[in-house]
Amino acid sequence: MNYASVAEAEALAEAGDAVAQNFVAAAYLSGSGIAADPSRALHWFTAAAEQGHAAAQNDLAMLFAEGAIVPRDDEQAFFWFRAAAQQGLAVACVNVARCYGEGLGTSADLAQRVYWMARAAETGHAQAQNELGVALLRGFGAERDPATAALWFRRSAEQGFPHAQFNLAVCFELGDGVAVDTTEAVRWYERAADQAFPPAMNNLGMCLEMGRGVEANLERAFWLFRGAAAMDFPPAEYNVGRCFERGAGVNANVDEATLWYFKAARVGHEASIAALARLQRADATG
């Protein structure tokens, strides 16, 4: 619905129009077209939610979940998320699933988490499709079903969701739910890496380093590792260290190798801790 002004919408909201109430609430929350006023936002979201407006119910739930405008109340958040989800609002279905997954406002129940994530996935919600795939792949709240997991990853990946593109690539690389196809794995790693998704950049670098599913290219592998490491991804920091230590795709530099191993070791990356210890022993006996 288009309104000439927030004032026009608020007049309709005062008359009981739920769509206008939700519009005005969002305007007061963001300060769009009117001075921000969180208390008025809460008032109008509540009014619209109580009339059954699904988006308002979800937004009101978010206010209770975040606890910025009103005191945090997980039970109220769950109540309103569920009200919106029961009307089929995909994002609310995802939020209900997460409440069940984390035990927020309700008892933790992984089977219910899967049920609500599936409700959202079936509407085409890419993130829900990926999370449903993860649950089915790992057997969290449902019987493990790698083949169906891969199907959900593909549906999400084809919408451009990088986490799913990465997960689908891993399925193809390992043959989990699909036949092993390293070329297809590389194709999906590429698509996720193009979106600067660090795990995909790191795994694509590994494929390029070893010539798995693609012609070996040590220089490109190094720069993929370096790009992911710049986003503080410990496995990539370790791989940058390896490249510097071995001179793979970059000039050998033990000091740089030590620096990158240290970065990953600080957060408990075991291979980096071992590499640092090895370099220290070599230096001591050097």
PDB file of C-alpha atoms in Angstrom:
ATOM      1  CA  MET A   1       0.000   0.000   0.000  1.00  0.00           C
ATOM      2  CA  ASN A   2       1.348   3.438  -0.935  1.00  0.00           C
ATOM      3  CA  TYR A   3       0.585   6.427   1.259  1.00  0.00           C
ATOM      4  CA  ALA A   4       1.113  10.115   0.457  1.00  0.00           C
ATOM      5  CA  SER A   5       2.596  10.651   3.904  1.00  0.00           C
ATOM      6  CA  VAL A   6       3.014   9.009   7.274  1.00  0.00           C
ATOM      7  CA  ALA A   7       0.336  11.378   8.559  1.00  0.00           C
ATOM      8  CA  GLU A   8      -2.142  10.011   6.014  1.00  0.00           C
ATOM      9  CA  ALA A   9      -1.261   6.455   7.010  1.00  0.00           C
ATOM     10  CA  GLU A  10      -1.568   7.284  10.704  1.00  0.00           C
ATOM     11  CA  ALA A  11      -5.064   8.636  10.174  1.00  0.00           C
ATOM     12  CA  LEU A  12      -6.014   5.298   8.639  1.00  0.00           C
ATOM     13  CA  ALA A  13      -4.206   3.507  11.455  1.00  0.00           C
ATOM     14  CA  GLU A  14      -6.281   5.424  14.002  1.00  0.00           C
ATOM     15  CA  ALA A  15      -9.366   4.192  12.147  1.00  0.00           C
ATOM     16  CA  GLY A  16      -8.236   0.595  12.678  1.00  0.00           C
ATOM     17  CA  ASP A  17      -6.541  -0.238   9.356  1.00  0.00           C
ATOM     18  CA  ALA A  18      -4.013  -2.977  10.242  1.00  0.00           C
ATOM     19  CA  VAL A  19      -1.916  -2.471   7.101  1.00  0.00           C
ATOM     20  CA  ALA A  20      -1.611   1.234   7.872  1.00  0.00           C
ATOM     21  CA  GLN A  21      -0.806   0.463  11.499  1.00  0.00           C
ATOM     22  CA  ASN A  22       2.077  -1.763  10.419  1.00  0.00           C
ATOM     23  CA  PHE A  23       3.321   0.875   7.952  1.00  0.00           C
ATOM     24  CA  VAL A  24       3.247   3.616  10.584  1.00  0.00           C
ATOM     25  CA  ALA A  25       4.981   1.367  13.115  1.00  0.00           C
ATOM     26  CA  ALA A  26       7.821   0.701  10.680  1.00  0.00           C
ATOM     27  CA  ALA A  27       8.099   4.440   9.936  1.00  0.00           C
ATOM     28  CA  TYR A  28       8.344   5.334  13.623  1.00  0.00           C
ATOM     29  CA  LEU A  29      10.883   2.567  14.190  1.00  0.00           C
ATOM     30  CA  SER A  30      13.182   3.632  11.335  1.00  0.00           C
ATOM     31  CA  GLY A  31      12.509   7.366  11.351  1.00  0.00           C
ATOM     32  CA  SER A  32      11.479   7.192   7.703  1.00  0.00           C
ATOM     33  CA  GLY A  33       9.292  10.168   6.798  1.00  0.00           C
ATOM     34  CA  ILE A  34       8.804  11.080  10.445  1.00  0.00           C
ATOM     35  CA  ALA A  35      10.888  11.512  13.585  1.00  0.00           C
ATOM     36  CA  ALA A  36      11.791   8.150  15.071  1.00  0.00           C
ATOM     37  CA  ASP A  37       9.679   7.273  18.094  1.00  0.00           C
ATOM     38  CA  PRO A  38      10.206   3.734  19.439  1.00  0.00           C
ATOM     39  CA  SER A  39       7.239   3.941  21.813  1.00  0.00           C
ATOM     40  CA  ARG A  40       4.885   4.823  18.950  1.00  0.00           C
ATOM     41  CA  ALA A  41       6.416   2.027  16.882  1.00  0.00           C
ATOM     42  CA  LEU A  42       5.671  -0.427  19.684  1.00  0.00           C
ATOM     43  CA  HIS A  43       2.114   0.908  20.000  1.00  0.00           C
ATOM     44  CA  TRP A  44       1.305   0.471  16.319  1.00  0.00           C
ATOM     45  CA  PHE A  45       3.060  -2.887  15.890  1.00  0.00           C
ATOM     46  CA  THR A  46       1.017  -4.149  18.838  1.00  0.00           C
ATOM     47  CA  ALA A  47      -2.213  -2.774  17.394  1.00  0.00           C
ATOM     48  CA  ALA A  48      -1.589  -4.402  14.012  1.00  0.00           C
ATOM     49  CA  ALA A  49      -0.382  -7.662  15.553  1.00  0.00           C
ATOM     50  CA  GLU A  50      -3.485  -7.951  17.692  1.00  0.00           C
ATOM     51  CA  GLN A  51      -5.552  -7.666  14.509  1.00  0.00           C
ATOM     52  CA  GLY A  52      -3.648 -10.600  13.031  1.00  0.00           C
ATOM     53  CA  HIS A  53      -1.242  -8.764  10.701  1.00  0.00           C
ATOM     54  CA  ALA A  54       1.490 -11.385  10.214  1.00  0.00           C
ATOM     55  CA  ALA A  55       4.388  -9.046   9.406  1.00  0.00           C
ATOM     56  CA  ALA A  56       3.539  -6.885  12.418  1.00  0.00           C
ATOM     57  CA  GLN A  57       3.396  -9.975  14.617  1.00  0.00           C
ATOM     58  CA  ASN A  58       6.872 -10.964  13.458  1.00  0.00           C
ATOM     59  CA  ASP A  59       8.237  -7.434  13.932  1.00  0.00           C
ATOM     60  CA  LEU A  60       6.685  -7.174  17.392  1.00  0.00           C
ATOM     61  CA  ALA A  61       8.271 -10.508  18.262  1.00  0.00           C
ATOM     62  CA  MET A  62      11.643  -9.159  17.135  1.00  0.00           C
ATOM     63  CA  LEU A  63      11.258  -6.206  19.516  1.00  0.00           C
ATOM     64  CA  PHE A  64      10.674  -8.610  22.408  1.00  0.00           C
ATOM     65  CA  ALA A  65      13.550 -10.846  21.271  1.00  0.00           C
ATOM     66  CA  GLU A  66      16.032  -7.973  20.968  1.00  0.00           C
ATOM     67  CA  GLY A  67      15.033  -6.168  24.156  1.00  0.00           C
ATOM     68  CA  ALA A  68      16.034  -2.706  22.930  1.00  0.00           C
ATOM     69  CA  ILE A  69      12.657  -0.933  22.996  1.00  0.00           C
ATOM     70  CA  VAL A  70      10.937  -3.184  25.516  1.00  0.00           C
ATOM     71  CA  PRO A  71      12.478  -5.478  28.139  1.00  0.00           C
ATOM     72  CA  ARG A  72      13.565  -8.717  26.534  1.00  0.00           C
ATOM     73  CA  ASP A  73      10.827 -11.328  26.835  1.00  0.00           C
ATOM     74  CA  ASP A  74      11.542 -14.594  25.050  1.00  0.00           C
ATOM     75  CA  GLU A  75       8.099 -16.023  25.792  1.00  0.00           C
ATOM     76  CA  GLN A  76       6.340 -13.034  24.234  1.00  0.00           C
ATOM     77  CA  ALA A  77       8.734 -13.197  21.284  1.00  0.00           C
ATOM     78  CA  PHE A  78       7.938 -16.862  20.740  1.00  0.00           C
ATOM     79  CA  PHE A  79       4.189 -16.228  21.083  1.00  0.00           C
ATOM     80  CA  TRP A  80       4.184 -13.598  18.338  1.00  0.00           C
ATOM     81  CA  PHE A  81       6.642 -15.441  16.080  1.00  0.00           C
ATOM     82  CA  ARG A  82       4.390 -18.472  16.259  1.00  0.00           C
ATOM     83  CA  ALA A  83       1.260 -16.408  15.566  1.00  0.00           C
ATOM     84  CA  ALA A  84       2.863 -15.070  12.384  1.00  0.00           C
ATOM     85  CA  ALA A  85       4.278 -18.464  11.419  1.00  0.00           C
ATOM     86  CA  GLN A  86       0.871 -20.089  11.704  1.00  0.00           C
ATOM     87  CA  GLN A  87      -0.243 -17.699   8.964  1.00  0.00           C
ATOM     88  CA  GLY A  88       2.568 -18.974   6.744  1.00  0.00           C
ATOM     89  CA  LEU A  89       4.990 -16.029   6.982  1.00  0.00           C
ATOM     90  CA  ALA A  90       8.289 -17.648   6.021  1.00  0.00           C
ATOM     91  CA  VAL A  91      10.597 -15.457   8.081  1.00  0.00           C
ATOM     92  CA  ALA A  92       8.427 -16.102  11.140  1.00  0.00           C
ATOM     93  CA  CYS A  93       8.613 -19.858  10.503  1.00  0.00           C
ATOM     94  CA  VAL A  94      12.407 -19.526  10.544  1.00  0.00           C
ATOM     95  CA  ASN A  95      12.249 -17.555  13.780  1.00  0.00           C
ATOM     96  CA  VAL A  96       9.991 -20.157  15.413  1.00  0.00           C
ATOM     97  CA  ALA A  97      12.411 -22.856  14.284  1.00  0.00           C
ATOM     98  CA  ARG A  98      15.284 -21.003  15.912  1.00  0.00           C
ATOM     99  CA  CYS A  99      13.338 -20.590  19.136  1.00  0.00           C
ATOM    100  CA  TYR A 100      12.812 -24.354  19.230  1.00  0.00           C
ATOM    101  CA  GLY A 101      16.451 -24.932  18.336  1.00  0.00           C
ATOM    102  CA  GLU A 102      17.792 -22.704  21.110  1.00  0.00           C
ATOM    103  CA  GLY A 103      15.021 -23.150  23.667  1.00  0.00           C
ATOM    104  CA  LEU A 104      14.067 -19.464  23.598  1.00  0.00           C
ATOM    105  CA  GLY A 105      10.616 -18.811  25.027  1.00  0.00           C
ATOM    106  CA  THR A 106       9.764 -22.493  24.712  1.00  0.00           C
ATOM    107  CA  SER A 107      11.313 -25.881  25.414  1.00  0.00           C
ATOM    108  CA  ALA A 108      14.069 -26.894  23.017  1.00  0.00           C
ATOM    109  CA  ASP A 109      12.714 -29.366  20.471  1.00  0.00           C
ATOM    110  CA  LEU A 110      14.837 -30.254  17.448  1.00  0.00           C
ATOM    111  CA  ALA A 111      12.000 -32.089  15.718  1.00  0.00           C
ATOM    112  CA  GLN A 112       9.852 -28.941  15.925  1.00  0.00           C
ATOM    113  CA  ARG A 113      12.807 -26.934  14.679  1.00  0.00           C
ATOM    114  CA  VAL A 114      12.956 -29.125  11.577  1.00  0.00           C
ATOM    115  CA  TYR A 115       9.172 -28.926  11.103  1.00  0.00           C
ATOM    116  CA  TRP A 116       9.099 -25.131  11.076  1.00  0.00           C
ATOM    117  CA  MET A 117      12.267 -24.818   9.015  1.00  0.00           C
ATOM    118  CA  ALA A 118      10.645 -27.127   6.454  1.00  0.00           C
ATOM    119  CA  ARG A 119       7.530 -24.921   6.420  1.00  0.00           C
ATOM    120  CA  ALA A 120       9.717 -21.951   5.512  1.00  0.00           C
ATOM    121  CA  ALA A 121      11.841 -23.935   3.057  1.00  0.00           C
ATOM    122  CA  GLU A 122       8.776 -25.056   1.144  1.00  0.00           C
ATOM    123  CA  THR A 123       7.884 -21.408   0.463  1.00  0.00           C
ATOM    124  CA  GLY A 124      11.271 -20.910  -1.210  1.00  0.00           C
ATOM    125  CA  HIS A 125      13.072 -19.229   1.701  1.00  0.00           C
ATOM    126  CA  ALA A 126      16.734 -19.767   0.765  1.00  0.00           C
ATOM    127  CA  GLN A 127      18.204 -19.584   4.254  1.00  0.00           C
ATOM    128  CA  ALA A 128      15.612 -22.017   5.587  1.00  0.00           C
ATOM    129  CA  GLN A 129      16.326 -24.408   2.721  1.00  0.00           C
ATOM    130  CA  ASN A 130      20.003 -24.388   3.657  1.00  0.00           C
ATOM    131  CA  GLU A 131      19.343 -24.861   7.375  1.00  0.00           C
ATOM    132  CA  LEU A 132      16.929 -27.697   6.637  1.00  0.00           C
ATOM    133  CA  GLY A 133      19.634 -29.286   4.512  1.00  0.00           C
ATOM    134  CA  VAL A 134      22.115 -29.037   7.378  1.00  0.00           C
ATOM    135  CA  ALA A 135      19.634 -30.662   9.782  1.00  0.00           C
ATOM    136  CA  LEU A 136      18.995 -33.540   7.368  1.00  0.00           C
ATOM    137  CA  LEU A 137      22.681 -33.972   6.574  1.00  0.00           C
ATOM    138  CA  ARG A 138      23.652 -34.191  10.234  1.00  0.00           C
ATOM    139  CA  GLY A 139      20.533 -35.894  11.552  1.00  0.00           C
ATOM    140  CA  PHE A 140      19.604 -33.034  13.894  1.00  0.00           C
ATOM    141  CA  GLY A 141      15.915 -33.402  14.716  1.00  0.00           C
ATOM    142  CA  ALA A 142      15.283 -35.782  11.830  1.00  0.00           C
ATOM    143  CA  GLU A 143      16.670 -39.021  10.462  1.00  0.00           C
ATOM    144  CA  ARG A 144      19.899 -38.416   8.574  1.00  0.00           C
ATOM    145  CA  ASP A 145      19.097 -38.130   4.856  1.00  0.00           C
ATOM    146  CA  PRO A 146      22.072 -36.858   2.826  1.00  0.00           C
ATOM    147  CA  ALA A 147      20.309 -37.185  -0.535  1.00  0.00           C
ATOM    148  CA  THR A 148      17.392 -34.981   0.527  1.00  0.00           C
ATOM    149  CA  ALA A 149      19.825 -32.616   2.235  1.00  0.00           C
ATOM    150  CA  ALA A 150      21.677 -32.170  -1.051  1.00  0.00           C
ATOM    151  CA  LEU A 151      18.393 -31.398  -2.817  1.00  0.00           C
ATOM    152  CA  TRP A 152      17.639 -28.619  -0.333  1.00  0.00           C
ATOM    153  CA  PHE A 153      21.171 -27.281  -0.612  1.00  0.00           C
ATOM    154  CA  ARG A 154      20.745 -27.138  -4.381  1.00  0.00           C
ATOM    155  CA  ARG A 155      17.427 -25.287  -4.163  1.00  0.00           C
ATOM    156  CA  SER A 156      18.996 -22.702  -1.895  1.00  0.00           C
ATOM    157  CA  ALA A 157      22.245 -22.557  -3.865  1.00  0.00           C
ATOM    158  CA  GLU A 158      20.396 -21.882  -7.092  1.00  0.00           C
ATOM    159  CA  GLN A 159      18.921 -18.807  -5.404  1.00  0.00           C
ATOM    160  CA  GLY A 160      22.452 -17.571  -4.772  1.00  0.00           C
ATOM    161  CA  PHE A 161      22.719 -18.335  -1.043  1.00  0.00           C
ATOM    162  CA  PRO A 162      26.487 -18.741  -0.451  1.00  0.00           C
ATOM    163  CA  HIS A 163      26.260 -21.021   2.594  1.00  0.00           C
ATOM    164  CA  ALA A 164      24.209 -23.480   0.534  1.00  0.00           C
ATOM    165  CA  GLN A 165      26.532 -23.176  -2.452  1.00  0.00           C
ATOM    166  CA  PHE A 166      29.387 -24.118  -0.135  1.00  0.00           C
ATOM    167  CA  ASN A 167      27.455 -26.991   1.445  1.00  0.00           C
ATOM    168  CA  LEU A 168      26.457 -28.360  -1.956  1.00  0.00           C
ATOM    169  CA  ALA A 169      30.079 -28.157  -3.080  1.00  0.00           C
ATOM    170  CA  VAL A 170      31.171 -30.160  -0.036  1.00  0.00           C
ATOM    171  CA  CYS A 171      28.530 -32.780  -0.842  1.00  0.00           C
ATOM    172  CA  PHE A 172      29.932 -33.135  -4.363  1.00  0.00           C
ATOM    173  CA  GLU A 173      33.518 -33.218  -3.118  1.00  0.00           C
ATOM    174  CA  LEU A 174      32.850 -35.909  -0.508  1.00  0.00           C
ATOM    175  CA  GLY A 175      30.059 -37.795  -2.271  1.00  0.00           C
ATOM    176  CA  ASP A 176      27.630 -37.132   0.569  1.00  0.00           C
ATOM    177  CA  GLY A 177      24.101 -37.515  -0.802  1.00  0.00           C
ATOM    178  CA  VAL A 178      25.335 -37.223  -4.395  1.00  0.00           C
ATOM    179  CA  ALA A 179      27.934 -38.968  -6.531  1.00  0.00           C
ATOM    180  CA  VAL A 180      31.455 -37.603  -6.135  1.00  0.00           C
ATOM    181  CA  ASP A 181      32.022 -34.898  -8.748  1.00  0.00           C
ATOM    182  CA  THR A 182      35.010 -32.686  -8.025  1.00  0.00           C
ATOM    183  CA  THR A 183      34.394 -30.542 -11.103  1.00  0.00           C
ATOM    184  CA  GLU A 184      30.890 -29.758  -9.857  1.00  0.00           C
ATOM    185  CA  ALA A 185      32.296 -29.140  -6.385  1.00  0.00           C
ATOM    186  CA  VAL A 186      34.689 -26.555  -7.802  1.00  0.00           C
ATOM    187  CA  ARG A 187      31.848 -24.896  -9.719  1.00  0.00           C
ATOM    188  CA  TRP A 188      29.852 -24.362  -6.549  1.00  0.00           C
ATOM    189  CA  TYR A 189      32.890 -23.323  -4.519  1.00  0.00           C
ATOM    190  CA  GLU A 190      33.536 -20.714  -7.228  1.00  0.00           C
ATOM    191  CA  ARG A 191      30.009 -19.339  -6.951  1.00  0.00           C
ATOM    192  CA  ALA A 192      30.234 -19.003  -3.184  1.00  0.00           C
ATOM    193  CA  ALA A 193      33.784 -17.635  -3.347  1.00  0.00           C
ATOM    194  CA  ASP A 194      32.583 -14.979  -5.783  1.00  0.00           C
ATOM    195  CA  GLN A 195      30.410 -13.756  -2.902  1.00  0.00           C
ATOM    196  CA  ALA A 196      33.463 -13.599  -0.618  1.00  0.00           C
ATOM    197  CA  PHE A 197      32.319 -16.528   1.545  1.00  0.00           C
ATOM    198  CA  PRO A 198      35.512 -17.463   3.449  1.00  0.00           C
ATOM    199  CA  PRO A 199      34.988 -21.252   3.792  1.00  0.00           C
ATOM    200  CA  ALA A 200      34.376 -21.519   0.038  1.00  0.00           C
ATOM    201  CA  MET A 201      37.410 -19.380  -0.766  1.00  0.00           C
ATOM    202  CA  ASN A 202      39.524 -21.628   1.442  1.00  0.00           C
ATOM    203  CA  ASN A 203      38.202 -24.893  -0.015  1.00  0.00           C
ATOM    204  CA  LEU A 204      38.517 -23.596  -3.569  1.00  0.00           C
ATOM    205  CA  GLY A 205      42.096 -22.703  -2.751  1.00  0.00           C
ATOM    206  CA  MET A 206      42.687 -26.275  -1.597  1.00  0.00           C
ATOM    207  CA  CYS A 207      41.254 -27.618  -4.862  1.00  0.00           C
ATOM    208  CA  LEU A 208      43.501 -25.299  -6.867  1.00  0.00           C
ATOM    209  CA  GLU A 209      46.519 -26.234  -4.785  1.00  0.00           C
ATOM    210  CA  MET A 210      45.988 -29.950  -5.351  1.00  0.00           C
ATOM    211  CA  GLY A 211      44.521 -29.804  -8.851  1.00  0.00           C
ATOM    212  CA  ARG A 212      41.323 -31.441  -7.658  1.00  0.00           C
ATOM    213  CA  GLY A 213      38.453 -30.797 -10.080  1.00  0.00           C
ATOM    214  CA  VAL A 214      40.408 -27.974 -11.691  1.00  0.00           C
ATOM    215  CA  GLU A 215      43.871 -27.346 -13.114  1.00  0.00           C
ATOM    216  CA  ALA A 216      46.375 -26.639 -10.347  1.00  0.00           C
ATOM    217  CA  ASN A 217      47.190 -22.970  -9.817  1.00  0.00           C
ATOM    218  CA  LEU A 218      49.286 -22.270  -6.733  1.00  0.00           C
ATOM    219  CA  GLU A 219      49.290 -18.507  -7.180  1.00  0.00           C
ATOM    220  CA  ARG A 220      45.500 -18.261  -7.312  1.00  0.00           C
ATOM    221  CA  ALA A 221      45.226 -20.720  -4.430  1.00  0.00           C
ATOM    222  CA  PHE A 222      47.434 -18.458  -2.321  1.00  0.00           C
ATOM    223  CA  TRP A 223      45.372 -15.368  -3.077  1.00  0.00           C
ATOM    224  CA  LEU A 224      42.157 -17.175  -2.235  1.00  0.00           C
ATOM    225  CA  PHE A 225      43.660 -18.272   1.077  1.00  0.00           C
ATOM    226  CA  ARG A 226      44.870 -14.715   1.651  1.00  0.00           C
ATOM    227  CA  GLY A 227      41.450 -13.258   0.912  1.00  0.00           C
ATOM    228  CA  ALA A 228      39.704 -15.602   3.334  1.00  0.00           C
ATOM    229  CA  ALA A 229      42.404 -15.032   5.947  1.00  0.00           C
ATOM    230  CA  ALA A 230      41.800 -11.283   5.699  1.00  0.00           C
ATOM    231  CA  MET A 231      38.293 -12.059   6.984  1.00  0.00           C
ATOM    232  CA  ASP A 232      39.756 -13.825  10.039  1.00  0.00           C
ATOM    233  CA  PHE A 233      38.999 -17.376   8.895  1.00  0.00           C
ATOM    234  CA  PRO A 234      41.482 -19.551  10.859  1.00  0.00           C
ATOM    235  CA  PRO A 235      41.815 -22.462   8.374  1.00  0.00           C
ATOM    236  CA  ALA A 236      42.734 -19.940   5.675  1.00  0.00           C
ATOM    237  CA  GLU A 237      45.207 -18.206   7.996  1.00  0.00           C
ATOM    238  CA  TYR A 238      46.832 -21.602   8.476  1.00  0.00           C
ATOM    239  CA  ASN A 239      46.953 -22.181   4.728  1.00  0.00           C
ATOM    240  CA  VAL A 240      48.537 -18.776   4.145  1.00  0.00           C
ATOM    241  CA  GLY A 241      51.149 -19.794   6.687  1.00  0.00           C
ATOM    242  CA  ARG A 242      51.766 -23.067   4.839  1.00  0.00           C
ATOM    243  CA  CYS A 243      52.182 -21.238   1.544  1.00  0.00           C
ATOM    244  CA  PHE A 244      54.732 -18.847   3.023  1.00  0.00           C
ATOM    245  CA  GLU A 245      56.587 -21.688   4.729  1.00  0.00           C
ATOM    246  CA  ARG A 246      56.779 -23.793   1.562  1.00  0.00           C
ATOM    247  CA  GLY A 247      56.983 -21.033  -1.024  1.00  0.00           C
ATOM    248  CA  ALA A 248      53.791 -22.278  -2.682  1.00  0.00           C
ATOM    249  CA  GLY A 249      52.310 -19.565  -4.892  1.00  0.00           C
ATOM    250  CA  VAL A 250      54.339 -16.911  -3.073  1.00  0.00           C
ATOM    251  CA  ASN A 251      57.977 -16.382  -2.142  1.00  0.00           C
ATOM    252  CA  ALA A 252      58.977 -18.410   0.904  1.00  0.00           C
ATOM    253  CA  ASN A 253      59.101 -16.350   4.086  1.00  0.00           C
ATOM    254  CA  VAL A 254      59.311 -18.110   7.438  1.00  0.00           C
ATOM    255  CA  ASP A 255      58.608 -14.923   9.384  1.00  0.00           C
ATOM    256  CA  GLU A 256      55.348 -14.423   7.465  1.00  0.00           C
ATOM    257  CA  ALA A 257      54.504 -18.096   7.938  1.00  0.00           C
ATOM    258  CA  THR A 258      55.006 -17.722  11.685  1.00  0.00           C
ATOM    259  CA  LEU A 259      52.801 -14.622  11.758  1.00  0.00           C
ATOM    260  CA  TRP A 260      49.906 -16.370  10.017  1.00  0.00           C
ATOM    261  CA  TYR A 261      50.227 -19.539  12.064  1.00  0.00           C
ATOM    262  CA  PHE A 262      50.130 -17.358  15.172  1.00  0.00           C
ATOM    263  CA  LYS A 263      46.948 -15.596  14.044  1.00  0.00           C
ATOM    264  CA  ALA A 264      45.129 -18.916  13.715  1.00  0.00           C
ATOM    265  CA  ALA A 265      46.749 -20.437  16.812  1.00  0.00           C
ATOM    266  CA  ARG A 266      45.393 -17.590  18.967  1.00  0.00           C
ATOM    267  CA  VAL A 267      41.867 -18.915  18.462  1.00  0.00           C
ATOM    268  CA  GLY A 268      42.827 -22.536  19.067  1.00  0.00           C
ATOM    269  CA  HIS A 269      43.425 -23.795  15.507  1.00  0.00           C
ATOM    270  CA  GLU A 270      45.218 -27.046  16.287  1.00  0.00           C
ATOM    271  CA  ALA A 271      47.187 -27.452  13.055  1.00  0.00           C
ATOM    272  CA  SER A 272      48.526 -23.907  13.454  1.00  0.00           C
ATOM    273  CA  ILE A 273      49.517 -24.566  17.058  1.00  0.00           C
ATOM    274  CA  ALA A 274      51.407 -27.662  15.896  1.00  0.00           C
ATOM    275  CA  ALA A 275      53.051 -25.741  13.037  1.00  0.00           C
ATOM    276  CA  LEU A 276      54.232 -23.013  15.415  1.00  0.00           C
ATOM    277  CA  ALA A 277      55.681 -25.608  17.770  1.00  0.00           C
ATOM    278  CA  ARG A 278      57.466 -27.278  14.856  1.00  0.00           C
ATOM    279  CA  LEU A 279      58.990 -23.990  13.674  1.00  0.00           C
ATOM    280  CA  GLN A 280      60.069 -23.156  17.213  1.00  0.00           C
ATOM    281  CA  ARG A 281      61.779 -26.535  17.570  1.00  0.00           C
ATOM    282  CA  ALA A 282      63.514 -26.059  14.222  1.00  0.00           C
ATOM    283  CA  ASP A 283      64.675 -22.599  15.277  1.00  0.00           C
ATOM    284  CA  ALA A 284      65.973 -23.929  18.585  1.00  0.00           C
ATOM    285  CA  THR A 285      68.023 -26.637  16.889  1.00  0.00           C
ATOM    286  CA  GLY A 286      68.885 -24.438  13.900  1.00  0.00           C
TER     287      GLY A 286
END
